[in-house]
Every structure is written in C-alpha cells, then in structure tokens.
Amino acid sequence: MWQLERFVEELDQVRAALQFAQVHLYGHSWGTMLALDYVLTHPARLNSLVLASPCADIPRFARDVRALLAAMPPEIRDAVQRNEAAGTFETEEYQEATFAFYQRHLCRVDPLPEPLQRSMAGLNPQVYGTMWGASEFTISGNLAGYDRTARLGELTLPVLLTCGRFDEVTPAATAEYQSQIPNARMVIFENSAHVAMLEEPEAYVQTLREFLRQVEAG
C-alpha cells in the first residue's frame, strides 16, 4: 500500500475530483519525490512546479546526510553509531541524538514551530519506517533507491527549487538538480534548515508569490 505509484495515482484523483485541467504543484521533502513522479507521469497537467528541499537522488541524500552527521559533536555522532550498530532505535539516547541533528538540519527555530510539532506528533511510524527507515540518516525503506536525476532534463515547465542554508538537503545538491532542469530557478534561505517555510515564513511566502505571479503572467 505504501508505494510511490499509489500516491501519484491518489494525487491525480484529487486533481480530477476538483475538476482542474492544470495545477501549480508544490512538493516539500519527500513530497518532491511525489511531485517529480507526478510531473513525469502527467506532464500536461501542471502549470508550474515548486521543489522545496528536493530529494531527487536519495543515494546522494544518504551520503550528504552522513557527512552532516559526521560533523556533529562526537557524543551525538557516537550515540547514533552505537545505537545503529545495536539496532536500538527506540532508546532515549538515540532519540535525543537524532533530535540534536534535527535542531541543526531540520529546523533551527527553538522551540519548534507549532505546525512542525503537530506534524511530528502525528507521524505514523509504520509508514515512515516502511517508506524511509529509522531516522533521517538511517534510510532502509522502499524510497532508499529513488533517483530521478537522469530525467530532470525532461522538465520543460517553470520550476522553482528552494532550500535552507543548513538544510539536510544541501544547497550543493539542490544546485546540482537546478543545473539539470532547463530554466529552473533556485532560492536559498540563509537562516533556515529543512523547513524554510516555517523558519522564514514571510520571505518564503513572498518568494512563492513572486514565482507564481511570473508564471501566471506568462
């Protein structure tokens, strides 16, 4: 049930039920995988595409996030490695270590914004574990091999890519994806990590509005 193809079909059913011939599609994080597969499956049904913290190449993401983890304080890095080796992902030590990583590379606002707290509280561990894995840097689910970089050149519609300066989806990775998409635009939010729309909401909304207005103006 928890397969990307199913989500693509569900998304198209929502579009059809709303009776929209074309839409502007926004995807964030894992949602960029869904958005990419949607546009590659139904290219004529989109007016524009926003890829926020894009995950176009999960093997690349896995390497990048491991490098970010290696740069964490030794006690954080060691706690993650120790618990991964033992398979003890539910321990308080592991949870605290992953949260320390999230504070640096997921969201740098303290306390976490209420929408993010609500999202994390409602996370379904069965779905997350099946599709992703034990944590952001322990990727063992059915998305582990996802890579659409070879097809990014097929995107001919207006595309905006965004990421945070401290994003777990690194600016370097995002810039590489941008370089492979014809006429794509990229914006980096300098005071953000992975959820720039919550860390710099005013600047983020303004960026989206400008992009959509340009698209609508032709």
CSV table of C-alpha atoms in Angstrom, one decimal:
chain,number,residue,atom,x,y,z
A,1,MET,CA,0.0,0.0,0.0
A,2,TRP,CA,2.8,2.4,0.8
A,3,GLN,CA,4.2,2.7,-2.7
A,4,LEU,CA,5.1,5.9,-4.6
A,5,GLU,CA,3.0,4.9,-7.6
A,6,ARG,CA,-0.1,4.7,-5.4
A,7,PHE,CA,0.5,8.3,-4.1
A,8,VAL,CA,0.9,9.5,-7.7
A,9,GLU,CA,-2.5,8.0,-8.6
A,10,GLU,CA,-4.2,9.4,-5.5
A,11,LEU,CA,-2.8,12.9,-6.3
A,12,ASP,CA,-4.3,12.7,-9.8
A,13,GLN,CA,-7.6,11.6,-8.5
A,14,VAL,CA,-7.7,14.7,-6.2
A,15,ARG,CA,-6.9,16.9,-9.2
A,16,ALA,CA,-9.6,15.2,-11.3
A,17,ALA,CA,-12.2,15.4,-8.5
A,18,LEU,CA,-11.5,19.2,-8.2
A,19,GLN,CA,-12.0,19.4,-12.0
A,20,PHE,CA,-8.7,21.2,-12.6
A,21,ALA,CA,-7.3,20.6,-16.0
A,22,GLN,CA,-3.9,22.0,-14.8
A,23,VAL,CA,-2.5,22.9,-11.4
A,24,HIS,CA,0.6,24.5,-9.8
A,25,LEU,CA,2.2,21.7,-7.8
A,26,TYR,CA,4.2,22.2,-4.6
A,27,GLY,CA,6.2,19.4,-3.1
A,28,HIS,CA,8.4,19.5,0.0
A,29,SER,CA,11.0,16.9,1.1
A,30,TRP,CA,9.5,13.5,0.4
A,31,GLY,CA,6.7,15.4,-1.4
A,32,THR,CA,9.3,16.4,-4.1
A,33,MET,CA,9.6,12.7,-5.0
A,34,LEU,CA,5.9,12.5,-5.4
A,35,ALA,CA,5.8,15.8,-7.3
A,36,LEU,CA,8.6,14.7,-9.7
A,37,ASP,CA,7.0,11.4,-10.4
A,38,TYR,CA,3.7,13.1,-10.9
A,39,VAL,CA,5.0,15.6,-13.5
A,40,LEU,CA,7.0,12.8,-15.2
A,41,THR,CA,3.8,10.8,-15.4
A,42,HIS,CA,1.4,13.6,-16.3
A,43,PRO,CA,3.4,16.5,-17.7
A,44,ALA,CA,0.5,18.2,-19.4
A,45,ARG,CA,-1.4,18.6,-16.1
A,46,LEU,CA,0.9,21.1,-14.5
A,47,ASN,CA,1.4,24.8,-14.9
A,48,SER,CA,4.4,25.0,-12.7
A,49,LEU,CA,6.4,23.0,-10.1
A,50,VAL,CA,8.0,24.0,-6.8
A,51,LEU,CA,10.5,21.6,-5.3
A,52,ALA,CA,11.2,22.6,-1.7
A,53,SER,CA,14.3,20.8,-0.3
A,54,PRO,CA,14.2,18.5,-3.2
A,55,CYS,CA,15.0,14.8,-2.8
A,56,ALA,CA,15.7,13.8,-6.4
A,57,ASP,CA,18.5,11.4,-5.6
A,58,ILE,CA,18.2,9.5,-2.3
A,59,PRO,CA,21.6,7.7,-2.6
A,60,ARG,CA,23.1,11.3,-2.9
A,61,PHE,CA,21.0,12.4,0.0
A,62,ALA,CA,22.2,9.5,2.1
A,63,ARG,CA,25.8,10.4,1.5
A,64,ASP,CA,25.2,14.1,2.3
A,65,VAL,CA,23.3,13.5,5.5
A,66,ARG,CA,26.0,11.1,6.7
A,67,ALA,CA,28.6,13.8,6.1
A,68,LEU,CA,26.4,16.3,8.1
A,69,LEU,CA,26.1,13.7,10.9
A,70,ALA,CA,29.9,13.3,10.9
A,71,ALA,CA,30.2,17.0,11.6
A,72,MET,CA,28.0,16.8,14.7
A,73,PRO,CA,29.6,16.8,18.2
A,74,PRO,CA,31.3,13.5,18.9
A,75,GLU,CA,28.8,12.5,21.6
A,76,ILE,CA,25.9,12.9,19.2
A,77,ARG,CA,27.7,11.1,16.4
A,78,ASP,CA,28.8,8.2,18.7
A,79,ALA,CA,25.3,7.8,20.2
A,80,VAL,CA,23.9,7.4,16.7
A,81,GLN,CA,26.5,5.0,15.6
A,82,ARG,CA,26.3,2.9,18.8
A,83,ASN,CA,22.6,2.5,18.6
A,84,GLU,CA,22.5,1.8,14.9
A,85,ALA,CA,25.0,-0.9,15.3
A,86,ALA,CA,22.9,-2.5,18.1
A,87,GLY,CA,19.6,-1.9,16.3
A,88,THR,CA,18.3,0.0,19.3
A,89,PHE,CA,16.5,2.9,17.5
A,90,GLU,CA,13.9,3.4,20.3
A,91,THR,CA,16.3,4.2,23.1
A,92,GLU,CA,16.2,7.6,24.7
A,93,GLU,CA,19.9,8.1,23.8
A,94,TYR,CA,19.2,7.6,20.1
A,95,GLN,CA,16.1,9.8,20.1
A,96,GLU,CA,18.0,12.6,21.8
A,97,ALA,CA,20.8,12.3,19.4
A,98,THR,CA,18.6,12.4,16.3
A,99,PHE,CA,16.7,15.4,17.8
A,100,ALA,CA,20.0,17.2,18.2
A,101,PHE,CA,20.6,16.6,14.5
A,102,TYR,CA,17.1,17.8,13.6
A,103,GLN,CA,17.7,21.0,15.6
A,104,ARG,CA,20.7,21.8,13.3
A,105,HIS,CA,19.5,20.5,9.9
A,106,LEU,CA,15.7,20.1,10.1
A,107,CYS,CA,14.5,23.2,11.9
A,108,ARG,CA,16.6,25.8,13.7
A,109,VAL,CA,13.7,27.6,15.4
A,110,ASP,CA,13.6,26.9,19.2
A,111,PRO,CA,11.0,25.9,20.3
A,112,LEU,CA,9.9,24.1,17.2
A,113,PRO,CA,7.0,25.9,15.4
A,114,GLU,CA,3.6,24.6,16.4
A,115,PRO,CA,2.8,23.2,12.9
A,116,LEU,CA,6.0,21.1,12.9
A,117,GLN,CA,5.4,19.9,16.5
A,118,ARG,CA,1.9,18.8,15.4
A,119,SER,CA,3.2,17.1,12.3
A,120,MET,CA,5.9,15.2,14.2
A,121,ALA,CA,3.4,14.2,16.9
A,122,GLY,CA,1.1,12.8,14.2
A,123,LEU,CA,3.8,10.9,12.3
A,124,ASN,CA,2.9,7.3,11.6
A,125,PRO,CA,6.0,5.3,12.4
A,126,GLN,CA,4.7,2.3,10.3
A,127,VAL,CA,4.5,4.4,7.2
A,128,TYR,CA,7.7,6.3,7.9
A,129,GLY,CA,9.6,3.1,8.6
A,130,THR,CA,8.2,1.3,5.5
A,131,MET,CA,9.0,4.1,3.1
A,132,TRP,CA,12.0,5.7,4.7
A,133,GLY,CA,13.6,4.0,7.7
A,134,ALA,CA,14.5,4.5,11.4
A,135,SER,CA,15.6,8.2,11.1
A,136,GLU,CA,16.5,10.8,8.5
A,137,PHE,CA,20.0,9.3,8.2
A,138,THR,CA,19.1,5.6,8.5
A,139,ILE,CA,17.4,5.0,5.1
A,140,SER,CA,16.2,1.5,4.6
A,141,GLY,CA,12.7,1.8,3.2
A,142,ASN,CA,11.3,1.5,-0.3
A,143,LEU,CA,12.4,5.0,-1.2
A,144,ALA,CA,16.1,4.2,-0.5
A,145,GLY,CA,16.9,3.7,-4.2
A,146,TYR,CA,14.9,6.6,-5.5
A,147,ASP,CA,16.8,8.6,-8.2
A,148,ARG,CA,15.3,10.8,-10.9
A,149,THR,CA,18.3,12.9,-11.8
A,150,ALA,CA,18.5,11.2,-15.3
A,151,ARG,CA,15.1,12.6,-16.1
A,152,LEU,CA,15.3,16.1,-14.7
A,153,GLY,CA,16.1,17.4,-18.2
A,154,GLU,CA,12.5,16.4,-19.3
A,155,LEU,CA,11.0,19.2,-17.1
A,156,THR,CA,10.2,22.0,-19.5
A,157,LEU,CA,7.6,23.8,-17.3
A,158,PRO,CA,8.6,26.6,-14.9
A,159,VAL,CA,10.4,25.2,-11.9
A,160,LEU,CA,11.4,26.8,-8.6
A,161,LEU,CA,13.8,25.0,-6.2
A,162,THR,CA,14.2,26.1,-2.6
A,163,CYS,CA,16.3,25.0,0.3
A,164,GLY,CA,17.8,26.3,3.5
A,165,ARG,CA,21.5,27.1,4.0
A,166,PHE,CA,21.7,24.5,6.7
A,167,ASP,CA,19.3,22.0,5.0
A,168,GLU,CA,19.8,18.3,5.3
A,169,VAL,CA,19.1,18.5,1.5
A,170,THR,CA,22.2,20.5,0.9
A,171,PRO,CA,22.4,23.7,-1.2
A,172,ALA,CA,25.1,21.9,-3.3
A,173,ALA,CA,22.7,19.1,-4.1
A,174,THR,CA,19.9,21.5,-4.8
A,175,ALA,CA,22.1,23.5,-7.2
A,176,GLU,CA,23.1,20.3,-9.0
A,177,TYR,CA,19.4,19.5,-9.6
A,178,GLN,CA,18.8,23.0,-10.8
A,179,SER,CA,21.6,22.8,-13.3
A,180,GLN,CA,19.9,19.8,-14.9
A,181,ILE,CA,16.4,21.4,-15.3
A,182,PRO,CA,16.0,23.8,-18.2
A,183,ASN,CA,15.5,27.4,-17.0
A,184,ALA,CA,14.9,26.4,-13.4
A,185,ARG,CA,15.3,29.0,-10.6
A,186,MET,CA,16.8,28.3,-7.2
A,187,VAL,CA,16.5,30.3,-3.9
A,188,ILE,CA,18.5,29.6,-0.7
A,189,PHE,CA,17.1,30.8,2.6
A,190,GLU,CA,20.1,31.8,4.6
A,191,ASN,CA,18.6,31.4,8.1
A,192,SER,CA,16.9,28.1,7.6
A,193,ALA,CA,17.4,24.4,7.5
A,194,HIS,CA,14.8,21.9,6.1
A,195,VAL,CA,11.6,23.8,6.7
A,196,ALA,CA,12.3,27.3,5.5
A,197,MET,CA,8.5,27.9,5.1
A,198,LEU,CA,8.4,27.8,8.9
A,199,GLU,CA,11.8,29.3,9.7
A,200,GLU,CA,11.5,32.3,7.4
A,201,PRO,CA,7.8,32.3,6.6
A,202,GLU,CA,7.4,35.9,5.3
A,203,ALA,CA,10.4,35.7,2.9
A,204,TYR,CA,9.3,32.2,1.8
A,205,VAL,CA,5.7,33.2,1.0
A,206,GLN,CA,6.9,36.3,-0.8
A,207,THR,CA,9.3,34.1,-2.9
A,208,LEU,CA,6.4,31.7,-3.8
A,209,ARG,CA,4.1,34.6,-4.7
A,210,GLU,CA,6.7,36.2,-7.0
A,211,PHE,CA,7.3,32.9,-8.8
A,212,LEU,CA,3.6,32.2,-9.2
A,213,ARG,CA,2.8,35.7,-10.4
A,214,GLN,CA,5.6,35.4,-13.0
A,215,VAL,CA,4.2,32.1,-14.2
A,216,GLU,CA,0.6,33.4,-14.4
A,217,ALA,CA,1.9,36.4,-16.3
A,218,GLY,CA,3.4,34.1,-18.9
